[in-house]
mmCIF file of C-alpha atoms and ligand atoms in Angstrom:
data_model
loop_
_atom_site.group_PDB
_atom_site.id
_atom_site.type_symbol
_atom_site.label_atom_id
_atom_site.label_comp_id
_atom_site.label_asym_id
_atom_site.label_seq_id
_atom_site.Cartn_x
_atom_site.Cartn_y
_atom_site.Cartn_z
ATOM 1 C CA MET A 86 -16.885 7.256 12.316
ATOM 2 C CA GLU A 87 -15.586 3.905 11.711
ATOM 3 C CA TYR A 88 -11.942 3.581 11.426
ATOM 4 C CA HIS A 89 -12.218 1.165 8.454
ATOM 5 C CA ASN A 90 -14.422 -1.351 7.049
ATOM 6 C CA PRO A 91 -12.092 -4.562 6.062
ATOM 7 C CA VAL A 92 -12.158 -5.302 2.385
ATOM 8 C CA LEU A 93 -12.727 -8.932 1.226
ATOM 9 C CA LEU A 94 -12.411 -10.074 4.882
ATOM 10 C CA HIS A 95 -13.106 -13.718 4.455
ATOM 11 C CA PRO A 96 -11.495 -14.603 1.171
ATOM 12 C CA THR A 97 -8.194 -12.898 2.275
ATOM 13 C CA VAL A 98 -8.009 -14.487 5.718
ATOM 14 C CA ASP A 99 -9.190 -17.801 4.082
ATOM 15 C CA GLY A 100 -6.306 -17.441 1.799
ATOM 16 C CA LEU A 101 -3.844 -17.730 4.833
ATOM 17 C CA ASN A 102 -5.330 -21.387 5.238
ATOM 18 C CA ILE A 103 -4.705 -20.893 9.189
ATOM 19 C CA LYS A 104 -2.999 -23.495 11.243
ATOM 20 C CA PRO A 105 -4.075 -22.988 14.947
ATOM 21 C CA ASP A 106 -0.657 -23.029 16.272
ATOM 22 C CA GLY A 107 0.822 -21.017 13.518
ATOM 23 C CA ILE A 108 2.602 -17.686 13.502
ATOM 24 C CA TYR A 109 0.855 -14.941 11.161
ATOM 25 C CA VAL A 110 1.575 -11.455 10.273
ATOM 26 C CA ASP A 111 -0.787 -8.751 9.299
ATOM 27 C CA VAL A 112 1.457 -5.943 7.989
ATOM 28 C CA THR A 113 -1.452 -3.299 7.428
ATOM 29 C CA PHE A 114 -3.260 -3.543 10.602
ATOM 30 C CA GLY A 115 -5.391 -0.244 10.173
ATOM 31 C CA GLY A 116 -8.648 -0.844 12.074
ATOM 32 C CA GLY A 117 -7.733 -4.477 12.756
ATOM 33 C CA GLY A 118 -10.522 -5.980 10.805
ATOM 34 C CA HIS A 119 -8.483 -8.470 9.134
ATOM 35 C CA SER A 120 -6.334 -9.170 12.430
ATOM 36 C CA LYS A 121 -9.334 -9.749 14.356
ATOM 37 C CA GLU A 122 -10.582 -12.516 11.908
ATOM 38 C CA ILE A 123 -7.060 -14.063 11.953
ATOM 39 C CA LEU A 124 -7.219 -14.256 15.853
ATOM 40 C CA ARG A 125 -10.705 -15.714 15.751
ATOM 41 C CA ARG A 126 -9.292 -18.640 13.807
ATOM 42 C CA LEU A 127 -6.106 -19.097 15.707
ATOM 43 C CA GLY A 128 -5.881 -21.439 18.784
ATOM 44 C CA PRO A 129 -4.304 -20.606 22.262
ATOM 45 C CA ASN A 130 -0.878 -21.194 20.966
ATOM 46 C CA GLY A 131 -0.962 -19.262 17.705
ATOM 47 C CA LYS A 132 0.521 -15.847 17.327
ATOM 48 C CA LEU A 133 -0.242 -12.744 15.358
ATOM 49 C CA PHE A 134 2.153 -9.892 14.638
ATOM 50 C CA ALA A 135 0.710 -6.781 13.151
ATOM 51 C CA PHE A 136 2.398 -3.540 11.661
ATOM 52 C CA ASP A 137 1.046 -0.172 10.979
ATOM 53 C CA GLN A 138 3.341 2.651 10.501
ATOM 54 C CA ASP A 139 0.622 5.173 11.390
ATOM 55 C CA GLU A 140 0.508 6.145 15.141
ATOM 56 C CA ASP A 141 -3.253 6.486 14.848
ATOM 57 C CA ALA A 142 -3.855 2.688 14.295
ATOM 58 C CA LEU A 143 -2.303 2.238 17.738
ATOM 59 C CA ALA A 144 -5.616 3.150 19.385
ATOM 60 C CA ASN A 145 -7.128 0.050 17.726
ATOM 61 C CA ALA A 146 -4.626 -2.484 19.371
ATOM 62 C CA LEU A 147 -6.280 -5.766 20.192
ATOM 63 C CA PRO A 148 -6.209 -6.817 23.796
ATOM 64 C CA ASP A 149 -5.198 -10.435 23.286
ATOM 65 C CA GLU A 150 -1.942 -11.959 24.435
ATOM 66 C CA ARG A 151 -1.450 -13.774 21.137
ATOM 67 C CA PHE A 152 -1.041 -10.358 19.596
ATOM 68 C CA THR A 153 1.784 -7.830 18.976
ATOM 69 C CA LEU A 154 1.208 -4.541 17.261
ATOM 70 C CA ILE A 155 4.434 -3.147 15.818
ATOM 71 C CA ASN A 156 4.177 0.960 14.750
ATOM 72 C CA GLU A 157 6.893 0.578 12.040
ATOM 73 C CA ASN A 158 7.155 0.346 8.192
ATOM 74 C CA PHE A 159 6.470 -3.052 6.822
ATOM 75 C CA ARG A 160 9.679 -2.562 4.924
ATOM 76 C CA PHE A 161 11.383 -3.496 7.764
ATOM 77 C CA ILE A 162 9.367 -6.709 8.592
ATOM 78 C CA LYS A 163 12.365 -9.070 8.698
ATOM 79 C CA ARG A 164 14.277 -6.925 11.105
ATOM 80 C CA PHE A 165 11.342 -6.328 13.673
ATOM 81 C CA LEU A 166 9.991 -10.072 13.723
ATOM 82 C CA ARG A 167 13.694 -10.998 14.283
ATOM 83 C CA PHE A 168 13.562 -8.412 17.223
ATOM 84 C CA HIS A 169 10.607 -10.331 18.534
ATOM 85 C CA GLY A 170 12.323 -13.652 18.179
ATOM 86 C CA VAL A 171 10.705 -14.593 15.017
ATOM 87 C CA ARG A 172 12.542 -16.153 12.095
ATOM 88 C CA GLY A 173 9.819 -17.904 10.258
ATOM 89 C CA VAL A 174 5.988 -17.273 9.753
ATOM 90 C CA ASP A 175 3.106 -19.235 8.263
ATOM 91 C CA GLY A 176 1.204 -16.450 6.585
ATOM 92 C CA ILE A 177 1.644 -12.957 5.679
ATOM 93 C CA LEU A 178 -1.481 -10.781 4.883
ATOM 94 C CA ALA A 179 -1.230 -7.247 3.214
ATOM 95 C CA ASP A 180 -4.179 -4.922 2.571
ATOM 96 C CA LEU A 181 -2.278 -2.173 0.801
ATOM 97 C CA GLY A 182 -2.777 1.607 0.658
ATOM 98 C CA VAL A 183 -4.602 3.924 2.584
ATOM 99 C CA SER A 184 -7.375 3.558 5.278
ATOM 100 C CA SER A 185 -10.723 5.146 5.415
ATOM 101 C CA HIS A 186 -9.626 6.810 8.657
ATOM 102 C CA GLN A 187 -6.541 8.330 6.743
ATOM 103 C CA PHE A 188 -8.945 9.531 4.006
ATOM 104 C CA ASP A 189 -11.511 11.024 6.253
ATOM 105 C CA VAL A 190 -9.173 12.954 8.628
ATOM 106 C CA PRO A 191 -9.106 16.407 6.424
ATOM 107 C CA GLU A 192 -5.710 17.308 7.875
ATOM 108 C CA ARG A 193 -3.860 14.171 6.587
ATOM 109 C CA GLY A 194 -4.231 15.566 3.192
ATOM 110 C CA PHE A 195 -5.094 12.522 1.276
ATOM 111 C CA SER A 196 -8.671 13.413 0.359
ATOM 112 C CA THR A 197 -9.436 15.371 -2.808
ATOM 113 C CA ARG A 198 -12.678 16.341 -0.736
ATOM 114 C CA PHE A 199 -10.979 18.720 1.649
ATOM 115 C CA ASP A 200 -8.580 21.466 1.600
ATOM 116 C CA ALA A 201 -5.550 20.719 3.670
ATOM 117 C CA ASP A 202 -1.816 21.413 4.078
ATOM 118 C CA LEU A 203 0.213 19.288 1.619
ATOM 119 C CA ASP A 204 1.052 16.490 3.770
ATOM 120 C CA MET A 205 -0.087 12.805 2.683
ATOM 121 C CA ARG A 206 2.554 10.994 5.081
ATOM 122 C CA MET A 207 1.155 7.636 6.243
ATOM 123 C CA SER A 208 3.754 7.913 8.969
ATOM 124 C CA GLN A 209 4.004 10.964 11.115
ATOM 125 C CA LYS A 210 7.947 9.983 11.288
ATOM 126 C CA ASN A 211 8.397 10.383 7.567
ATOM 127 C CA ASP A 212 10.468 13.293 6.526
ATOM 128 C CA LEU A 213 9.153 13.500 2.993
ATOM 129 C CA SER A 214 5.737 15.215 2.682
ATOM 130 C CA ALA A 215 3.440 16.365 -0.217
ATOM 131 C CA TYR A 216 4.623 19.938 0.460
ATOM 132 C CA ARG A 217 8.292 18.851 -0.011
ATOM 133 C CA VAL A 218 7.589 16.708 -3.296
ATOM 134 C CA VAL A 219 5.558 19.838 -4.914
ATOM 135 C CA ASN A 220 7.670 22.546 -3.679
ATOM 136 C CA GLU A 221 11.177 21.046 -3.901
ATOM 137 C CA TYR A 222 11.419 18.354 -6.605
ATOM 138 C CA GLU A 223 13.148 19.026 -9.801
ATOM 139 C CA GLU A 224 10.875 19.563 -12.792
ATOM 140 C CA GLN A 225 12.017 16.106 -14.201
ATOM 141 C CA ASP A 226 11.270 14.360 -11.052
ATOM 142 C CA LEU A 227 7.881 15.673 -10.741
ATOM 143 C CA ARG A 228 7.241 14.650 -14.330
ATOM 144 C CA ARG A 229 8.451 11.116 -13.294
ATOM 145 C CA VAL A 230 6.190 11.004 -10.383
ATOM 146 C CA PHE A 231 2.950 12.024 -12.373
ATOM 147 C CA PHE A 232 3.761 9.874 -15.128
ATOM 148 C CA ASP A 233 5.001 6.655 -13.314
ATOM 149 C CA TYR A 234 2.421 6.801 -10.441
ATOM 150 C CA GLY A 235 -0.418 8.812 -11.720
ATOM 151 C CA GLU A 236 -0.365 7.338 -15.224
ATOM 152 C CA LEU A 237 -0.948 10.759 -16.456
ATOM 153 C CA LYS A 238 -0.182 11.536 -20.039
ATOM 154 C CA ASN A 239 0.067 15.259 -19.552
ATOM 155 C CA ALA A 240 2.846 14.804 -16.806
ATOM 156 C CA PRO A 241 5.224 17.153 -18.475
ATOM 157 C CA ALA A 242 2.634 20.074 -18.633
ATOM 158 C CA LEU A 243 1.622 19.348 -15.025
ATOM 159 C CA ALA A 244 5.333 19.557 -13.863
ATOM 160 C CA ARG A 245 6.140 22.533 -15.936
ATOM 161 C CA THR A 246 2.859 24.464 -14.763
ATOM 162 C CA ILE A 247 4.053 23.846 -10.945
ATOM 163 C CA VAL A 248 7.478 24.689 -11.272
ATOM 164 C CA GLU A 249 6.408 28.089 -12.882
ATOM 165 C CA ALA A 250 3.862 28.693 -10.151
ATOM 166 C CA ARG A 251 6.110 28.114 -7.217
ATOM 167 C CA ARG A 252 8.709 30.468 -8.385
ATOM 168 C CA ASP A 253 6.453 33.303 -7.044
ATOM 169 C CA TYR A 254 5.101 31.629 -3.772
ATOM 170 C CA PRO A 255 5.303 28.328 -2.082
ATOM 171 C CA ILE A 256 2.176 25.848 -2.872
ATOM 172 C CA LYS A 257 1.216 25.168 0.780
ATOM 173 C CA THR A 258 -2.293 23.568 0.647
ATOM 174 C CA THR A 259 -4.291 21.219 -1.392
ATOM 175 C CA ASP A 260 -6.717 23.954 -2.625
ATOM 176 C CA GLU A 261 -3.725 26.069 -3.891
ATOM 177 C CA LEU A 262 -2.514 23.190 -5.845
ATOM 178 C CA LYS A 263 -5.946 22.491 -7.581
ATOM 179 C CA GLU A 264 -5.937 26.185 -8.304
ATOM 180 C CA VAL A 265 -2.498 26.087 -10.020
ATOM 181 C CA LEU A 266 -3.482 23.085 -11.948
ATOM 182 C CA LYS A 267 -7.187 24.353 -12.745
ATOM 183 C CA LYS A 268 -6.872 24.274 -16.450
ATOM 184 C CA TYR A 269 -5.880 20.416 -16.426
ATOM 185 C CA LEU A 270 -8.705 19.861 -14.350
ATOM 186 C CA PRO A 271 -12.196 20.471 -16.704
ATOM 187 C CA GLU A 272 -15.175 19.608 -15.066
ATOM 188 C CA LYS A 273 -15.848 16.409 -16.906
ATOM 189 C CA VAL A 274 -12.600 14.797 -15.886
ATOM 190 C CA ARG A 275 -11.794 16.635 -12.792
ATOM 191 C CA ASN A 276 -12.621 13.875 -10.073
ATOM 192 C CA LYS A 277 -10.689 11.287 -12.131
ATOM 193 C CA VAL A 278 -7.563 13.592 -13.048
ATOM 194 C CA LEU A 279 -7.476 14.744 -9.373
ATOM 195 C CA ALA A 280 -7.455 11.200 -8.024
ATOM 196 C CA GLN A 281 -4.519 10.188 -10.240
ATOM 197 C CA ILE A 282 -2.608 13.386 -9.342
ATOM 198 C CA TYR A 283 -2.987 12.579 -5.507
ATOM 199 C CA GLN A 284 -2.307 9.096 -6.131
ATOM 200 C CA ALA A 285 0.994 10.040 -7.718
ATOM 201 C CA ILE A 286 2.111 12.444 -5.112
ATOM 202 C CA ARG A 287 0.909 9.652 -2.298
ATOM 203 C CA ILE A 288 2.930 7.046 -3.886
ATOM 204 C CA GLU A 289 5.988 9.203 -3.927
ATOM 205 C CA VAL A 290 5.819 10.700 -0.346
ATOM 206 C CA ASN A 291 5.437 7.199 1.159
ATOM 207 C CA GLN A 292 7.793 5.521 -1.411
ATOM 208 C CA GLU A 293 5.152 2.896 -1.776
ATOM 209 C CA MET A 294 6.744 0.931 -4.738
ATOM 210 C CA ASP A 295 10.079 0.729 -3.275
ATOM 211 C CA VAL A 296 8.716 -0.297 -0.060
ATOM 212 C CA LEU A 297 6.310 -2.893 -1.543
ATOM 213 C CA LYS A 298 9.159 -4.503 -3.427
ATOM 214 C CA GLU A 299 11.467 -4.577 -0.273
ATOM 215 C CA PHE A 300 8.538 -6.294 1.642
ATOM 216 C CA ILE A 301 7.764 -8.719 -1.006
ATOM 217 C CA GLU A 302 11.255 -10.103 -1.138
ATOM 218 C CA GLN A 303 11.476 -10.243 2.637
ATOM 219 C CA SER A 304 8.162 -11.977 2.807
ATOM 220 C CA LEU A 305 9.742 -14.841 0.560
ATOM 221 C CA GLU A 306 12.711 -15.195 2.953
ATOM 222 C CA ILE A 307 10.483 -15.326 6.066
ATOM 223 C CA LEU A 308 7.768 -17.562 4.881
ATOM 224 C CA ASN A 309 8.016 -21.263 5.983
ATOM 225 C CA PRO A 310 7.606 -23.675 3.169
ATOM 226 C CA GLY A 311 3.819 -24.145 2.738
ATOM 227 C CA GLY A 312 3.361 -20.598 4.126
ATOM 228 C CA ARG A 313 0.669 -18.483 2.633
ATOM 229 C CA PHE A 314 1.064 -14.729 1.115
ATOM 230 C CA SER A 315 -2.360 -13.177 0.750
ATOM 231 C CA VAL A 316 -2.294 -9.670 -0.620
ATOM 232 C CA ILE A 317 -4.856 -7.140 -1.633
ATOM 233 C CA SER A 318 -3.904 -4.202 -3.893
ATOM 234 C CA TYR A 319 -5.776 -1.222 -5.025
ATOM 235 C CA HIS A 320 -4.042 0.045 -8.222
ATOM 236 C CA SER A 321 -2.509 -1.516 -11.213
ATOM 237 C CA LEU A 322 1.089 -0.634 -10.333
ATOM 238 C CA GLU A 323 0.849 -2.607 -7.217
ATOM 239 C CA ASP A 324 -1.167 -5.139 -8.526
ATOM 240 C CA ARG A 325 1.378 -5.687 -11.341
ATOM 241 C CA LEU A 326 4.227 -6.065 -8.770
ATOM 242 C CA VAL A 327 2.481 -8.769 -6.707
ATOM 243 C CA LYS A 328 1.362 -10.630 -9.732
ATOM 244 C CA ARG A 329 4.809 -10.918 -11.452
ATOM 245 C CA PHE A 330 6.638 -11.681 -8.099
ATOM 246 C CA ILE A 331 4.124 -14.613 -7.498
ATOM 247 C CA LYS A 332 4.339 -15.916 -11.122
ATOM 248 C CA ASN A 333 8.197 -15.483 -11.806
ATOM 249 C CA GLY A 334 9.842 -14.645 -8.335
ATOM 250 C CA MET A 335 11.084 -11.465 -9.737
ATOM 251 C CA PHE A 336 9.624 -8.052 -10.652
ATOM 252 C CA GLU A 337 11.083 -7.793 -14.035
ATOM 253 C CA GLY A 338 12.040 -10.328 -16.720
ATOM 254 C CA GLU A 339 11.607 -14.058 -16.666
ATOM 255 C CA PRO A 340 13.122 -16.533 -14.386
ATOM 256 C CA GLU A 341 15.845 -18.817 -15.728
ATOM 257 C CA ARG A 342 14.828 -22.221 -17.131
ATOM 258 C CA ASP A 343 16.588 -25.239 -15.756
ATOM 259 C CA PHE A 344 17.832 -28.104 -17.990
ATOM 260 C CA TYR A 345 14.619 -29.504 -18.817
ATOM 261 C CA GLY A 346 13.167 -26.223 -19.801
ATOM 262 C CA ASN A 347 11.181 -25.674 -16.700
ATOM 263 C CA PHE A 348 11.128 -22.497 -14.545
ATOM 264 C CA SER A 349 12.107 -22.688 -10.979
ATOM 265 C CA VAL A 350 9.751 -20.400 -9.051
ATOM 266 C CA PRO A 351 9.157 -19.749 -5.164
ATOM 267 C CA PHE A 352 5.630 -19.414 -4.969
ATOM 268 C CA LYS A 353 2.432 -21.584 -6.316
ATOM 269 C CA THR A 354 -0.403 -19.412 -7.128
ATOM 270 C CA ILE A 355 -3.447 -20.498 -5.089
ATOM 271 C CA GLY A 356 -6.786 -19.964 -6.957
ATOM 272 C CA LYS A 357 -7.633 -17.191 -9.345
ATOM 273 C CA LEU A 358 -7.529 -13.373 -8.696
ATOM 274 C CA ILE A 359 -10.265 -12.374 -6.437
ATOM 275 C CA VAL A 360 -12.135 -9.087 -6.587
ATOM 276 C CA PRO A 361 -15.191 -7.944 -4.546
ATOM 277 C CA ASP A 362 -18.775 -8.616 -5.464
ATOM 278 C CA ASP A 363 -21.302 -5.918 -6.188
ATOM 279 C CA ALA A 364 -22.811 -6.452 -2.887
ATOM 280 C CA GLU A 365 -19.599 -5.596 -1.176
ATOM 281 C CA ILE A 366 -19.071 -2.665 -3.309
ATOM 282 C CA LYS A 367 -22.410 -1.415 -2.767
ATOM 283 C CA ILE A 368 -21.956 -1.238 1.010
ATOM 284 C CA ASN A 369 -18.210 -0.200 0.949
ATOM 285 C CA ASN A 370 -17.266 2.026 -2.129
ATOM 286 C CA ARG A 371 -13.653 1.841 -1.400
ATOM 287 C CA ALA A 372 -13.572 -2.005 -2.034
ATOM 288 C CA ARG A 373 -14.178 -1.153 -5.893
ATOM 289 C CA SER A 374 -10.745 -1.453 -7.133
ATOM 290 C CA ALA A 375 -9.566 -4.358 -4.736
ATOM 291 C CA LYS A 376 -7.709 -7.154 -5.958
ATOM 292 C CA LEU A 377 -6.597 -10.275 -4.094
ATOM 293 C CA ARG A 378 -3.841 -12.442 -4.866
ATOM 294 C CA ILE A 379 -2.963 -15.768 -3.001
ATOM 295 C CA ALA A 380 0.223 -17.812 -3.282
ATOM 296 C CA GLU A 381 1.910 -20.529 -1.214
ATOM 297 C CA LYS A 382 5.719 -20.776 -0.614
ATOM 298 C CA ILE A 383 7.059 -23.824 -2.231
HETATM 299 C C1 LIG B 1297 -6.071 -0.287 3.821
HETATM 300 S S1 LIG B 1297 -5.551 -0.003 5.289
HETATM 301 C C2 LIG B 1297 -5.488 -1.546 6.074
HETATM 302 C C3 LIG B 1297 -7.138 -1.801 6.852
HETATM 303 C C4 LIG B 1297 -7.071 -2.976 7.623
HETATM 304 N N1 LIG B 1297 -6.747 -4.121 6.940
HETATM 305 C C5 LIG B 1297 -8.567 -3.199 8.302
HETATM 306 O O1 LIG B 1297 -9.198 -4.138 8.262
HETATM 307 O O2 LIG B 1297 -8.724 -2.245 9.214
HETATM 308 C C6 LIG B 1297 -3.843 0.151 5.203
HETATM 309 C C7 LIG B 1297 -3.298 0.425 6.499
HETATM 310 O O3 LIG B 1297 -1.762 -0.070 6.226
HETATM 311 C C8 LIG B 1297 -0.921 0.954 6.743
HETATM 312 N N2 LIG B 1297 0.287 1.096 6.030
HETATM 313 C C9 LIG B 1297 0.326 1.273 4.622
HETATM 314 N N3 LIG B 1297 1.530 1.033 4.219
HETATM 315 C C10 LIG B 1297 2.342 0.725 5.137
HETATM 316 C C11 LIG B 1297 3.774 0.386 5.386
HETATM 317 N N4 LIG B 1297 4.371 0.646 4.464
HETATM 318 N N5 LIG B 1297 4.139 0.103 6.644
HETATM 319 C C12 LIG B 1297 3.273 -0.094 7.612
HETATM 320 N N6 LIG B 1297 1.884 0.251 7.540
HETATM 321 C C13 LIG B 1297 1.421 0.776 6.391
HETATM 322 C C14 LIG B 1297 -1.712 2.228 6.619
HETATM 323 O O4 LIG B 1297 -1.249 3.181 7.596
HETATM 324 C C15 LIG B 1297 -3.171 1.797 6.929
HETATM 325 O O5 LIG B 1297 -3.574 1.991 8.233
#
């Protein structure tokens, strides 16, 4: 089975405006689709560093001396690039979220299609798992996870039901979780609600929102002036953070105005929001929610 079919391949790499001798980073290597395209456009002196926290992605490492794959979380991008002697880069690409491979391997627990242990860790080194979130979180924390990350209006009822069920026995598998929550999963909305519940737990397990914020802030520090930032997100929570930071240089609120009433912002937005066309969605259904934003460091 194919590891991952890259989404918005050309517009995302075009967004980096690659200089043949530049240094680039692909923080979500996965099956290496975007990385291969970056290498194709780089000259012999260019360099590409890639990150993936999933050990499975290491098998896709590209045999190219301009390429280095780092099996770490991109929340540590600055630290690991520094370890490799890199302080400034010309472009950073992020294709956020989960790879098709992670969805397609039943034991990883990411897909609503299979029964599996409650796992959902993107990195095998992660201590927090879906099992721990479901069985150990206080009710109010479960409520927050479902509300904030799943945008589920009935978050309080879902949290209460889980807490009551696990008093008798731990909830070990995804099928057991579905059984516990079955009264909130009527046939008509079952797939949609399940997707929201899984998304919420997955974001919590992998601390995706905090990680994204840390990564974006560090990206700004390590991009050279004129360096490009090309980011694909797959749900509105991620996209909102990316959009606000590009526009305002902060995640909340508005930047201060200078004496003349102008904002001082660190990025210039390049082009409009890009989404896949119908042809791409037809051959790759996972592209359907993708949103690409491109910015240049001022
Ligand atoms: C959507 S896939 C990327 C696919 C890739 N662009 C390709 O063309 O094959 C996202 C990948 O990023 C990795 N990933 C997600 N969050 C990460 C993080 N915080 N640190 C490192 N890798 C991460 C996942 O393990 C997954 O392999």
